[in-house]
mmCIF file of C-alpha atoms and ligand atoms in Angstrom:
data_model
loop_
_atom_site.group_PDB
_atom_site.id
_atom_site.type_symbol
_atom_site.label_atom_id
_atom_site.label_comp_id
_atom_site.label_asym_id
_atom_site.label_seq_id
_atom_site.Cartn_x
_atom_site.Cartn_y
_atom_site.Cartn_z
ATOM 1 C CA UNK A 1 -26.893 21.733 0.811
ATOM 2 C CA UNK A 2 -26.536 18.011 0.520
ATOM 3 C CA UNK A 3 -27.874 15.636 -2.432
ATOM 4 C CA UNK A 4 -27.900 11.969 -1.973
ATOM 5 C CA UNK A 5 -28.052 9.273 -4.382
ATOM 6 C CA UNK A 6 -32.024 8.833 -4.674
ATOM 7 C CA UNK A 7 -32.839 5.402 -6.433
ATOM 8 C CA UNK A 8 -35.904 5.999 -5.526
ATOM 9 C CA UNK A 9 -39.040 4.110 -8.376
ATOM 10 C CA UNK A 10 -40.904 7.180 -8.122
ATOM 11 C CA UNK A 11 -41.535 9.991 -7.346
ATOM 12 C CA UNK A 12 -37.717 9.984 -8.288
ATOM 13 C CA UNK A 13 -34.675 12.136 -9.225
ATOM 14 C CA UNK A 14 -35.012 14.936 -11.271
ATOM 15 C CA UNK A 15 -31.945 16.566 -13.408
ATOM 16 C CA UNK A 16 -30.044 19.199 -10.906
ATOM 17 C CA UNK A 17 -29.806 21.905 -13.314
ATOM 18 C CA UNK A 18 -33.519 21.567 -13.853
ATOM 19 C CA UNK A 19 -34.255 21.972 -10.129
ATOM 20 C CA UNK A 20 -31.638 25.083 -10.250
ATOM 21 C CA UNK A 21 -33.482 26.390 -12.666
ATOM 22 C CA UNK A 22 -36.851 26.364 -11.193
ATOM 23 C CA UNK A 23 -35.648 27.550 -7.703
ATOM 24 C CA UNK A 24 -33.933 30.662 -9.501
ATOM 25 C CA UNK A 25 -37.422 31.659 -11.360
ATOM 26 C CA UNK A 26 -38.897 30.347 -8.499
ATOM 27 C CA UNK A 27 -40.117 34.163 -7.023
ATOM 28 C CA UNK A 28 -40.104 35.932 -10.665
ATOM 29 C CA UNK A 29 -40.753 33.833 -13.543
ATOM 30 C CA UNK A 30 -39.390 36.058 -16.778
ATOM 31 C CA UNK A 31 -40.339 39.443 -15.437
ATOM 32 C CA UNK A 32 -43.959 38.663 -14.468
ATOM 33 C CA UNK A 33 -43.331 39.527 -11.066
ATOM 34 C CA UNK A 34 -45.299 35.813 -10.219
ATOM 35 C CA UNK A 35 -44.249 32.122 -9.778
ATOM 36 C CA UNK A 36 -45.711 29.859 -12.750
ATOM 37 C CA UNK A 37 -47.798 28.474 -9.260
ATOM 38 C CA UNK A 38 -49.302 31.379 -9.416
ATOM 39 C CA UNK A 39 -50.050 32.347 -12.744
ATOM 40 C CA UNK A 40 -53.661 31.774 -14.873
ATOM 41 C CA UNK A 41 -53.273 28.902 -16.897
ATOM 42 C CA UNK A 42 -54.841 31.165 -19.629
ATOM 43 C CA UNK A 43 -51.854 33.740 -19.207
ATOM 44 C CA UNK A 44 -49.324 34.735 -22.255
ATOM 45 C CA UNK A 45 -46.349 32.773 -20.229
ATOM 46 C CA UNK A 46 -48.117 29.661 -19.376
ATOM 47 C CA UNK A 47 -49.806 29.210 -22.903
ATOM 48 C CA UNK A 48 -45.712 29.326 -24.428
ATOM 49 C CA UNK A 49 -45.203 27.143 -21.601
ATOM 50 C CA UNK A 50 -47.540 24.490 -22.488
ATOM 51 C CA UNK A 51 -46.702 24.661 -26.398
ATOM 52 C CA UNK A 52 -43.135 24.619 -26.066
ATOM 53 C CA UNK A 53 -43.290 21.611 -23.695
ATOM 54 C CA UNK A 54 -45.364 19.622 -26.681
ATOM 55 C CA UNK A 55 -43.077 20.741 -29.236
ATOM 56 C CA UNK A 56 -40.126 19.814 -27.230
ATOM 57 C CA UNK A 57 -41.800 16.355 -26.409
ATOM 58 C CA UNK A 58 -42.656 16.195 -30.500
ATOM 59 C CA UNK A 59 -39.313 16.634 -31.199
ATOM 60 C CA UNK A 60 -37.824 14.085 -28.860
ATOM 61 C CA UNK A 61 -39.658 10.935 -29.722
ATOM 62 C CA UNK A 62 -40.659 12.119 -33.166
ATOM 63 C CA UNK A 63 -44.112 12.044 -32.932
ATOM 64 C CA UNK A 64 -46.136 12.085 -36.149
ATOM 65 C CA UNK A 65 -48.505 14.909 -36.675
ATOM 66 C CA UNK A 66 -51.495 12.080 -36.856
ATOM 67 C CA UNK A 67 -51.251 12.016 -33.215
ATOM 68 C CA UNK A 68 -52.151 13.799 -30.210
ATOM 69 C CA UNK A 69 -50.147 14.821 -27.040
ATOM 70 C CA UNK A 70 -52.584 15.467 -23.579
ATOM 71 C CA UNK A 71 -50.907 16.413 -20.423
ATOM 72 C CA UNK A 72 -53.996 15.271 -18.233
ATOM 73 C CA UNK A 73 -54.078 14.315 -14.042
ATOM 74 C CA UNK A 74 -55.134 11.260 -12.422
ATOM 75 C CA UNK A 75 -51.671 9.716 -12.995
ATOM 76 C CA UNK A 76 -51.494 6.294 -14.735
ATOM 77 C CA UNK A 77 -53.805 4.460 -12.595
ATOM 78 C CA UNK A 78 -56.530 6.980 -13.735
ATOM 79 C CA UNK A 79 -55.558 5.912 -17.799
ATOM 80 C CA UNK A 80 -56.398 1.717 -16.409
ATOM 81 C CA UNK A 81 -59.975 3.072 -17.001
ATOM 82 C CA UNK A 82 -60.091 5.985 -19.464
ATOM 83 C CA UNK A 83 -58.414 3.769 -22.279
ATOM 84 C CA UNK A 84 -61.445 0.953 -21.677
ATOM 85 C CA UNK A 85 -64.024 4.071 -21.771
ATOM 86 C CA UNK A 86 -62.799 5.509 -24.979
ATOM 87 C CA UNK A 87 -61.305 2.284 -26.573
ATOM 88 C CA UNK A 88 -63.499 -0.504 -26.362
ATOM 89 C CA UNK A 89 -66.228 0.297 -28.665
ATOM 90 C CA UNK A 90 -66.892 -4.310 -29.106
ATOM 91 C CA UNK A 91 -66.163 -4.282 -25.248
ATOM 92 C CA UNK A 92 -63.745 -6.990 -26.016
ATOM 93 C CA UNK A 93 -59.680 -5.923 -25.070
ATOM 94 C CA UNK A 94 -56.583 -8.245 -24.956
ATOM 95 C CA UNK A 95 -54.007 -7.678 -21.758
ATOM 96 C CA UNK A 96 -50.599 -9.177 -21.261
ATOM 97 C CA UNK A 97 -50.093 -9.509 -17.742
ATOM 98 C CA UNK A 98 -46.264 -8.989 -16.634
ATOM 99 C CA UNK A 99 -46.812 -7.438 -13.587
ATOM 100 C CA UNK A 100 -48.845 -5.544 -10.822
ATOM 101 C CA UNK A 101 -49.491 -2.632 -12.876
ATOM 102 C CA UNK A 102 -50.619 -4.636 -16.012
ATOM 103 C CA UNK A 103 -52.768 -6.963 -13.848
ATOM 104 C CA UNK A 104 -54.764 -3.855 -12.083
ATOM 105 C CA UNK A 105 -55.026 -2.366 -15.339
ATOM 106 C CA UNK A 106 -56.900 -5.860 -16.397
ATOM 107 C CA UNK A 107 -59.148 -5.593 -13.541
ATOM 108 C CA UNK A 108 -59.900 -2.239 -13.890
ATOM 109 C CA UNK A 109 -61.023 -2.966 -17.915
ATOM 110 C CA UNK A 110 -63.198 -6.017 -16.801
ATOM 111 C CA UNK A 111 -65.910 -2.984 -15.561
ATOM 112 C CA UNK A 112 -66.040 -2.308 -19.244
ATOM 113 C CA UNK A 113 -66.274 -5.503 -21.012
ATOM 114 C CA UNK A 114 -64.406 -8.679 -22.066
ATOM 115 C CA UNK A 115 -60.797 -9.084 -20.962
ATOM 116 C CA UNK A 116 -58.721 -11.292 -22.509
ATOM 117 C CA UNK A 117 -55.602 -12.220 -20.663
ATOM 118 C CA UNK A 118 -53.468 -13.621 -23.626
ATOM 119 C CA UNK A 119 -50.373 -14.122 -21.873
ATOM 120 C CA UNK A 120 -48.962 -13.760 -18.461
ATOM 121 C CA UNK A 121 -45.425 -14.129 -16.550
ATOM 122 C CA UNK A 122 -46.832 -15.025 -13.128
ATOM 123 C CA UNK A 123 -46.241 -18.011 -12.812
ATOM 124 C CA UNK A 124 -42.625 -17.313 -12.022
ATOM 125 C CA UNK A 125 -43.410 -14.238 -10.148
ATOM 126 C CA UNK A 126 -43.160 -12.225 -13.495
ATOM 127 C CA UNK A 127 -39.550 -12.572 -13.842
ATOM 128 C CA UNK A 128 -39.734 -12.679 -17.264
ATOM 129 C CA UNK A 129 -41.892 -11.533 -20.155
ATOM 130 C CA UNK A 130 -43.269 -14.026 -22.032
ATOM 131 C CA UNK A 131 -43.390 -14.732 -25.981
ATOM 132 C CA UNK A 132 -45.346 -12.330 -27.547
ATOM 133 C CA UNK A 133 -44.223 -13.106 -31.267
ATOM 134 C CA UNK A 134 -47.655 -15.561 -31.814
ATOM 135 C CA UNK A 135 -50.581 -14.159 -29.353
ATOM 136 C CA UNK A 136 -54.019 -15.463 -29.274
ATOM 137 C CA UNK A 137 -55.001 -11.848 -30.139
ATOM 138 C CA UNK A 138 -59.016 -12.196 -30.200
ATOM 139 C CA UNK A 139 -60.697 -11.483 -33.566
ATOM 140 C CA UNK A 140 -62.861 -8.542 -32.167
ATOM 141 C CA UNK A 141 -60.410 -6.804 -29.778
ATOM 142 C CA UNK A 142 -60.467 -3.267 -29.396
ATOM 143 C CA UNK A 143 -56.550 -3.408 -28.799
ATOM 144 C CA UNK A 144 -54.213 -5.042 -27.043
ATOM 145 C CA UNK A 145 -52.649 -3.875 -23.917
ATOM 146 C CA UNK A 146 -48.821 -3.822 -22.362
ATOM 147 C CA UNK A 147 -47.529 -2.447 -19.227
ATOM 148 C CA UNK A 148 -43.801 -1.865 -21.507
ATOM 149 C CA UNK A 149 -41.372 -1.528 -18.353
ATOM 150 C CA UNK A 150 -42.409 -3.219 -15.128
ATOM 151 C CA UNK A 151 -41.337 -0.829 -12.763
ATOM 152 C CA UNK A 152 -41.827 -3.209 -9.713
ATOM 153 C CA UNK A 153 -40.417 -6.940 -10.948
ATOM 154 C CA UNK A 154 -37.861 -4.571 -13.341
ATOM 155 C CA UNK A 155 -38.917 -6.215 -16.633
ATOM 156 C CA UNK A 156 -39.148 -4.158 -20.126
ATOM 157 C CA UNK A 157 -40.345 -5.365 -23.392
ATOM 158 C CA UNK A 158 -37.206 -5.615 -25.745
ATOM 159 C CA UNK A 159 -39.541 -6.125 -28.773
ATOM 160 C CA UNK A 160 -43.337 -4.975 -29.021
ATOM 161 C CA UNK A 161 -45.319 -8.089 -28.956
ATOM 162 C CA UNK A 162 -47.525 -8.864 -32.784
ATOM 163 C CA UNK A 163 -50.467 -7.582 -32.070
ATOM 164 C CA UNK A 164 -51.847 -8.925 -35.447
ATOM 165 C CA UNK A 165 -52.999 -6.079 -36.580
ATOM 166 C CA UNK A 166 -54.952 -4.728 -33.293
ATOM 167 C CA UNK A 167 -54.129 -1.443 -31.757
ATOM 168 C CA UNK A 168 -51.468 -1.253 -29.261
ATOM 169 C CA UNK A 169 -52.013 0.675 -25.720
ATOM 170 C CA UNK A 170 -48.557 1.110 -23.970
ATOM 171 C CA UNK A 171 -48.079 2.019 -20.475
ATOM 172 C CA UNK A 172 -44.252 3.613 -20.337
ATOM 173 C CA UNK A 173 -44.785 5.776 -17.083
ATOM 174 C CA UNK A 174 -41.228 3.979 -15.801
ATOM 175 C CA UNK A 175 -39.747 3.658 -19.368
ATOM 176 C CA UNK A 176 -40.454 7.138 -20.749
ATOM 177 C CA UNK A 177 -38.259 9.214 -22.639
ATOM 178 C CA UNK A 178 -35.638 6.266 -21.994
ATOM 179 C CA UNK A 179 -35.106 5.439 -25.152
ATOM 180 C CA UNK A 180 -36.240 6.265 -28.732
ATOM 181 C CA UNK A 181 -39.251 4.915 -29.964
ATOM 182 C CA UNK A 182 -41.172 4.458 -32.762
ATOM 183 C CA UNK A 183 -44.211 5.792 -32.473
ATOM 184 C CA UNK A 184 -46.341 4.925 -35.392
ATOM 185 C CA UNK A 185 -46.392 0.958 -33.826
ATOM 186 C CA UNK A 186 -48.419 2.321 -30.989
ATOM 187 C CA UNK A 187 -52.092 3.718 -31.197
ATOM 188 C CA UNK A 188 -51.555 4.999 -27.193
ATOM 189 C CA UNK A 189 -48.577 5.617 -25.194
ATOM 190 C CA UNK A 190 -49.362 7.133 -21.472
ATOM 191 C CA UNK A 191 -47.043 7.476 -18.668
ATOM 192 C CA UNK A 192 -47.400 9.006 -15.284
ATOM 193 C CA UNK A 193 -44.249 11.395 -15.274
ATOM 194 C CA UNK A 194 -43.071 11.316 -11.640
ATOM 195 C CA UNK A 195 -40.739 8.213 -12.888
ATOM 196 C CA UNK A 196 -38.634 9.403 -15.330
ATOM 197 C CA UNK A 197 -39.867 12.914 -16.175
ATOM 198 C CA UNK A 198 -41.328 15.291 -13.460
ATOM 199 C CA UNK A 199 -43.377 15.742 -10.120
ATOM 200 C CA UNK A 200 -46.194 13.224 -9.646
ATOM 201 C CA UNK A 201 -49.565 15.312 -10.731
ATOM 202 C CA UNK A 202 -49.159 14.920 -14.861
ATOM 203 C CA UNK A 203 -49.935 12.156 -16.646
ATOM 204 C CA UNK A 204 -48.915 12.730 -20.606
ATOM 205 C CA UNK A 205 -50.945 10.350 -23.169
ATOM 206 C CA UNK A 206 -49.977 10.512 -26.846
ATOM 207 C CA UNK A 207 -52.816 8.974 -28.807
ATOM 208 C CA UNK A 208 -53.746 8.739 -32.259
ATOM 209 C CA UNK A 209 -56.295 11.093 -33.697
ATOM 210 C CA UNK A 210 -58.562 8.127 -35.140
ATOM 211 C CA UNK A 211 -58.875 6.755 -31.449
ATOM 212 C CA UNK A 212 -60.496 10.110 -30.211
ATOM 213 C CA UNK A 213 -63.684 10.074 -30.946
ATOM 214 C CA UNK A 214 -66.962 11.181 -29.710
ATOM 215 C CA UNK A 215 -67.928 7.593 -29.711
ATOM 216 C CA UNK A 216 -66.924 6.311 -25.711
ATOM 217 C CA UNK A 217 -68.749 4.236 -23.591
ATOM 218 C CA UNK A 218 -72.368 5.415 -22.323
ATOM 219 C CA UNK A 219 -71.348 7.317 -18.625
ATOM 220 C CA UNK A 220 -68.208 8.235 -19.732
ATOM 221 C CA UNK A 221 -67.028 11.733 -17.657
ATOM 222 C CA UNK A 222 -66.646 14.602 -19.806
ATOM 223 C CA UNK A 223 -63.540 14.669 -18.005
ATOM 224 C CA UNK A 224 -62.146 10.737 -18.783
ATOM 225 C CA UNK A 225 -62.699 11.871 -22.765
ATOM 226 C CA UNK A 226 -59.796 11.861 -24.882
ATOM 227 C CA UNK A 227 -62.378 14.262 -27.294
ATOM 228 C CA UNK A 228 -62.558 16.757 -24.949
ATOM 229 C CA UNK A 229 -59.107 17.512 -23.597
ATOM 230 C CA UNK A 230 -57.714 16.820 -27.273
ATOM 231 C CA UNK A 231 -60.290 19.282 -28.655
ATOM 232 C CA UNK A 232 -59.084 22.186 -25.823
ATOM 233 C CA UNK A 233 -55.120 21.385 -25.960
ATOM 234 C CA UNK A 234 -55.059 19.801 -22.926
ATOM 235 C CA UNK A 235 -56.898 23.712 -21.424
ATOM 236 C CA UNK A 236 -60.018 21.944 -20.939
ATOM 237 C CA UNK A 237 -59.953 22.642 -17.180
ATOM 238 C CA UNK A 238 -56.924 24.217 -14.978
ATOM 239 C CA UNK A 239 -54.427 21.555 -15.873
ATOM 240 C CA UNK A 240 -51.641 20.455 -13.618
ATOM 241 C CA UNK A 241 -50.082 23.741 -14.606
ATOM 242 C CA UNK A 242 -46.445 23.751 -12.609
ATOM 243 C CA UNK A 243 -45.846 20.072 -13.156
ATOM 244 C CA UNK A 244 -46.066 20.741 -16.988
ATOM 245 C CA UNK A 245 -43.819 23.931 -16.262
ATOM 246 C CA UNK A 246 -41.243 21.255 -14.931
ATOM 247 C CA UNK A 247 -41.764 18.232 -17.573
ATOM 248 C CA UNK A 248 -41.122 21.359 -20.297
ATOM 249 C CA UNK A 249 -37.980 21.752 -18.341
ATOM 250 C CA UNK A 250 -36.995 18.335 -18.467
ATOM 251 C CA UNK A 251 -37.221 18.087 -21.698
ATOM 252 C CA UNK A 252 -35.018 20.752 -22.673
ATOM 253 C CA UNK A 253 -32.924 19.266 -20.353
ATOM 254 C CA UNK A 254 -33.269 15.737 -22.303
ATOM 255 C CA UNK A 255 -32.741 17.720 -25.191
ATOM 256 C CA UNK A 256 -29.372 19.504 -24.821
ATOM 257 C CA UNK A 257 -27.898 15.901 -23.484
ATOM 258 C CA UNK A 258 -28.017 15.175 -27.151
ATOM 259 C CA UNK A 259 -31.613 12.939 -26.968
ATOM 260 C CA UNK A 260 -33.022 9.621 -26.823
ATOM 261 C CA UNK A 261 -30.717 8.090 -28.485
ATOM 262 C CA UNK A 262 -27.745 9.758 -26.125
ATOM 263 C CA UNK A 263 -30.228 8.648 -23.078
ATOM 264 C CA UNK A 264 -30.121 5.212 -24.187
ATOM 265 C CA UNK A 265 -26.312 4.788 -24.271
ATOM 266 C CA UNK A 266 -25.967 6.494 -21.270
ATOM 267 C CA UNK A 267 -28.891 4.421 -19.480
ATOM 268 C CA UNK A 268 -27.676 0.952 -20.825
ATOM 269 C CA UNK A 269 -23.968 2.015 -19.414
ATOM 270 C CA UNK A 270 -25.731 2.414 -16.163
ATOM 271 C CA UNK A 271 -27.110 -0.803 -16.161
ATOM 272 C CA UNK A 272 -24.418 -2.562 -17.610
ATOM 273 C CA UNK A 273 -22.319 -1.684 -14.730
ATOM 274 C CA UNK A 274 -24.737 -2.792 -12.252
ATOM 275 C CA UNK A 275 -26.420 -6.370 -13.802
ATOM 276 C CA UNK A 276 -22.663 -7.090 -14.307
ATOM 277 C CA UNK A 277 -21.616 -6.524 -10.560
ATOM 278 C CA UNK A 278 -24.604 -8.700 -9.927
ATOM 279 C CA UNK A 279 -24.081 -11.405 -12.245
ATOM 280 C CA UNK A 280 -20.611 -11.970 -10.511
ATOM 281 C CA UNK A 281 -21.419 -11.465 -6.885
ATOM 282 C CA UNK A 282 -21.301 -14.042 -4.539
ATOM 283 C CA UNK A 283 -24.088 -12.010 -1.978
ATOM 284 C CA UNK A 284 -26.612 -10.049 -4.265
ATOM 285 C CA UNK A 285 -28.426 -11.808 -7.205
ATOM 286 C CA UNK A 286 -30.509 -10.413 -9.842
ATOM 287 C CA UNK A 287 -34.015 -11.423 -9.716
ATOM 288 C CA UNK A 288 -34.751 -11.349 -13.451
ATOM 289 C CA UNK A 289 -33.614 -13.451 -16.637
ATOM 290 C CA UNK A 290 -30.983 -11.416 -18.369
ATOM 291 C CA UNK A 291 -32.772 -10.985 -21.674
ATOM 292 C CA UNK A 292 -35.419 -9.123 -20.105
ATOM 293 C CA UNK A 293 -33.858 -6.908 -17.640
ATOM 294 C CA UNK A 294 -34.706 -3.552 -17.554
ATOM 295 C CA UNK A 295 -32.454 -0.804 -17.930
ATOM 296 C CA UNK A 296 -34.574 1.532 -15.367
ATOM 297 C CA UNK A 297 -35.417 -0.717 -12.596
ATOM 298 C CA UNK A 298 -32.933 -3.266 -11.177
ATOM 299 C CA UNK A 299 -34.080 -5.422 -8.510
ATOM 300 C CA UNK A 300 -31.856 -7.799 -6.882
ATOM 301 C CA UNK A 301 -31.649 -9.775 -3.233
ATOM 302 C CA UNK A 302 -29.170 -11.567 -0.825
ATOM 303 C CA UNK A 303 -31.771 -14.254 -0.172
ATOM 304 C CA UNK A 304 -31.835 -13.583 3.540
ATOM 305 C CA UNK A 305 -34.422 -10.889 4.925
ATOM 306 C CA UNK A 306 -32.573 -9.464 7.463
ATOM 307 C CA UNK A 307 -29.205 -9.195 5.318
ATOM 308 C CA UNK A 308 -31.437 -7.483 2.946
ATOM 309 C CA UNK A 309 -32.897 -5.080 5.768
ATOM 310 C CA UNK A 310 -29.276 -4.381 7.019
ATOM 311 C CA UNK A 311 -28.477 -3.510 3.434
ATOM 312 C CA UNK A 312 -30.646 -0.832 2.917
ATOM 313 C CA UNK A 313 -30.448 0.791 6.588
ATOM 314 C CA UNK A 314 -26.647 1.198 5.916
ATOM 315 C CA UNK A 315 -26.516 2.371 2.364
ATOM 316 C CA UNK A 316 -28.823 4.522 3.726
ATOM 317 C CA UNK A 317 -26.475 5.689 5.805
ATOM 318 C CA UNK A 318 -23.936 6.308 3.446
ATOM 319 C CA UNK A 319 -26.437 8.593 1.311
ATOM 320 C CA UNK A 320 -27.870 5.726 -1.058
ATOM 321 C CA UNK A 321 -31.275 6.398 -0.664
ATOM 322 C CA UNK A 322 -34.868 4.254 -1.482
ATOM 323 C CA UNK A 323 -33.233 1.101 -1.937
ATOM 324 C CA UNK A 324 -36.080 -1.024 -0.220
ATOM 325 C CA UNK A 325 -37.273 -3.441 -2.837
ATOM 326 C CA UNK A 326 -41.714 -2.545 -3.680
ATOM 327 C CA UNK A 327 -43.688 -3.914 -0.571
ATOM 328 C CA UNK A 328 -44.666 -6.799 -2.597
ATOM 329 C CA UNK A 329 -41.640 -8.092 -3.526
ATOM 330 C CA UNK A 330 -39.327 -7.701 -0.804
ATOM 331 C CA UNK A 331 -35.478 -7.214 -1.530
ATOM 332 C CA UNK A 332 -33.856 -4.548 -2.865
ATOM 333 C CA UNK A 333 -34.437 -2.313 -6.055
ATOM 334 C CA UNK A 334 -32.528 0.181 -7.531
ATOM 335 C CA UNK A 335 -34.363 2.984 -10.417
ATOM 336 C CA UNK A 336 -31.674 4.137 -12.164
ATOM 337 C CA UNK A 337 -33.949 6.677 -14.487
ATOM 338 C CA UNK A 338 -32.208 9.571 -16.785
ATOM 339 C CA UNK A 339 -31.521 11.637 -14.196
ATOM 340 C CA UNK A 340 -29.073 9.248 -12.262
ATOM 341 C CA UNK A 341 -25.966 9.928 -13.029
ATOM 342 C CA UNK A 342 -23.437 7.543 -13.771
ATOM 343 C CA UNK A 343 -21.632 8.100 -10.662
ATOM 344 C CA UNK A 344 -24.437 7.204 -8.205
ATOM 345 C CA UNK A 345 -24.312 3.640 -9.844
ATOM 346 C CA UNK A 346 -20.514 3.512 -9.009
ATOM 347 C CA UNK A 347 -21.128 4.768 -5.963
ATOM 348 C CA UNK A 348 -24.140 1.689 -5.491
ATOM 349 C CA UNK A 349 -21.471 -0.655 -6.806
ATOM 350 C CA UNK A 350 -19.001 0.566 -4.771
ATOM 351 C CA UNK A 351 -20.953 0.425 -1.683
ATOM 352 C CA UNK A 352 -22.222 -3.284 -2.331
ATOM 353 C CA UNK A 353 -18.941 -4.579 -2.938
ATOM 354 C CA UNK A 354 -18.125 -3.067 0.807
ATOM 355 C CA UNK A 355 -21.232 -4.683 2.343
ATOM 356 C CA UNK A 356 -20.408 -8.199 0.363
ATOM 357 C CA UNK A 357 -16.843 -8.268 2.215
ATOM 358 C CA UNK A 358 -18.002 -7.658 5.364
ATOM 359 C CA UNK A 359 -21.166 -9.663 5.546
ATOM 360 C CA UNK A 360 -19.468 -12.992 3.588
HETATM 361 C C1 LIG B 401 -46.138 3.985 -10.937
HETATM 362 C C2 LIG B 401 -46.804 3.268 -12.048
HETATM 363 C C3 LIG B 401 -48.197 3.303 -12.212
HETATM 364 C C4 LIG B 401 -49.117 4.035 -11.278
HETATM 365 O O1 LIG B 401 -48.941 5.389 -11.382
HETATM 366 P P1 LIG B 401 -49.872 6.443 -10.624
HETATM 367 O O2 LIG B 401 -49.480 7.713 -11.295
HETATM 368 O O3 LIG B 401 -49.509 6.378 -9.186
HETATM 369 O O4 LIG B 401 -51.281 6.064 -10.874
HETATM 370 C C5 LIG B 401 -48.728 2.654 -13.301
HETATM 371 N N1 LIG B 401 -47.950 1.984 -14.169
HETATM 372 C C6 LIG B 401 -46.607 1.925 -14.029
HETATM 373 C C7 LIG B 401 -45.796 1.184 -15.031
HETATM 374 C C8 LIG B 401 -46.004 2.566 -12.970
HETATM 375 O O5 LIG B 401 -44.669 2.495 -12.827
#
């Protein structure tokens, strides 16, 4: 068996012992004779399956009992329209665009009603995110929206913009479980998992209870209702049963490393080590302003397409994997997410300082 270094955005790298541990219940999960792949989402095991994963989520980020935890499908993209259904009773919603993900989210909301775009970062190909201490947040909002890491440009929010009041909807799928947060300044946090947490298929939304209601736009899909998977524990219909079995994993996983706030240190010693090779190299540069940098998704370039291209064919080669910049971008990105250990960003660094010297 051979592992590379997979910097991949996502899908991405999952904790080792966590994919040991899956492979070894893999045939007989606990002495039911059955993989959880194939086992009734109604069962005994699956229903301590599910709870445990909650708890274990509960206990990581603190969440307050006031607020819900769904594991629902449809990954993130599928949350750029449920939030609109089930949160804009005025039809009016504010979005900060920093990025493709906030920008479809926008579009996708404008089926629904008024969107307000009260700030943006594309004029400088979002490279930064803008000043969000004094928003034209609209009077009759329903909330106001943030994409909180931008997984393609490699941007994070390093302070929650005022929402004056309003409440704030968070999309973390690339920042999740990063960090600890406080929950309480968010009314929705959602993330697809298949960044930072566990195979693409789950999409986990914590949302307060006073934002489920009964109350969503006329049309809405009994299945794009908070109400209804909130009311049946996320059991509504046969959820994305193994992927939860996984993300429970992971967060046991998260769990014995000591936390968030262990994850943090950890992840800004990755990224340390990486922005500060880049801030000194005479080849690669850093594509956004250092205040803003993300600690899960480094872009950088040489400035010439065809050094970049020869970059990440040979790193490739020497098992450093994904490094192709997001098709709309061009360059080079690395995803450094909790499960990349510290040594595949030595091994990055070490690799780039190779390819600098002999490409000079
Ligand atoms: C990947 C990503 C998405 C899209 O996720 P899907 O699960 O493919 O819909 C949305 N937002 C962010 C921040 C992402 O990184």
């Amino acid at each position: 068996m051979s592992r590379v270094y997979n910097f991949s955005a996502g899908p991405a790298v999952l904790p080792e012992e966590v994919l040991r541990e899956a492979a070894d219940e893999m045939m007989d999960y606990r002495g039911t004779g059955m993989s959880v792949m194939e086992m009734s989402h109604r069962s005994k095991p699956f229903e301590q399956i599910i709870t445990e994963a909650e708890q274990d989520l509960r206990d990581l980020m603190g969440i307050p009992d006031n607020y819900k935890v769904l594991f629902l499908q449809g990954g993130a993209s599928q949350q750029f329209a449920m939030i609109p259904m089930n949160l804009m009773k005025n039809r009016v919603a504010d979005y900060i665009v920093t990025g493709q993900w906030a920008k479809k989210a926008a579009k996708e909301a404008e089926k629904y009603g008024k969107v307000n775009r009260i700030a943006s970062s594309e004029d400088k190909t979002f490279s930064y995110i803008p000043d969000c201490s004094d928003l034209p947040v609209s009077e009759d909002a329903d909330y106001v929206y943030i994409c909180e890491n931008n997984t393609i440009y490699g941007t994070k929010f390093k302070k929650l913009p005022d929402t004056k009041g309003k409440t704030l909807v968070a999309d973390v799928s690339s920042c999740f479980l990063s960090e600890p947060v406080d929950v309480e300044k968010y009314g929705v946090i959602y993330g697809g998992v298949q960044k930072n947490i566990g195979p693409a298929g789950v999409v986990i939304v914590i949302i307060r209870e006073d934002l489920i209601t009964e109350d969503v736009l006329p049309g809405t899909p009994t299945m794009l209702t908070y109400k209804t998977h909130a009311d049946a524990k996320s059991l509504y219909n046969t959820p994305p049963a193994y992927g939860i079995y996984i993300c429970g994993k992971v967060f046991k996983w998260l769990k014995a490393q000591g936390g968030l706030a262990v994850m943090k240190e950890r992840n800004e010693k990755k990224a340390k080590l990486l922005y500060d090779f880049l801030d000194q190299s005479s080849l690669f540069k850093g594509t956004v302003v250092p205040e803003d940098r993300s600690l899960m998704n480094v872009p950088f370039v040489t400035g010439d397409a065809d050094l970049d291209a020869k970059f990440v064919k040979e790193a490739e080669e020497a098992g450093l994997v994904n490094l192709k910049g997001h098709r709309s971008v061009g360059g080079m990105r690395a995803s450094i997410y909790n499960a990349m250990p510290y040594e595949g960003v030595e091994a990055l660094v070490a690799f780039m300082k190779k390819f600098e010297e002999e490409n000079r």
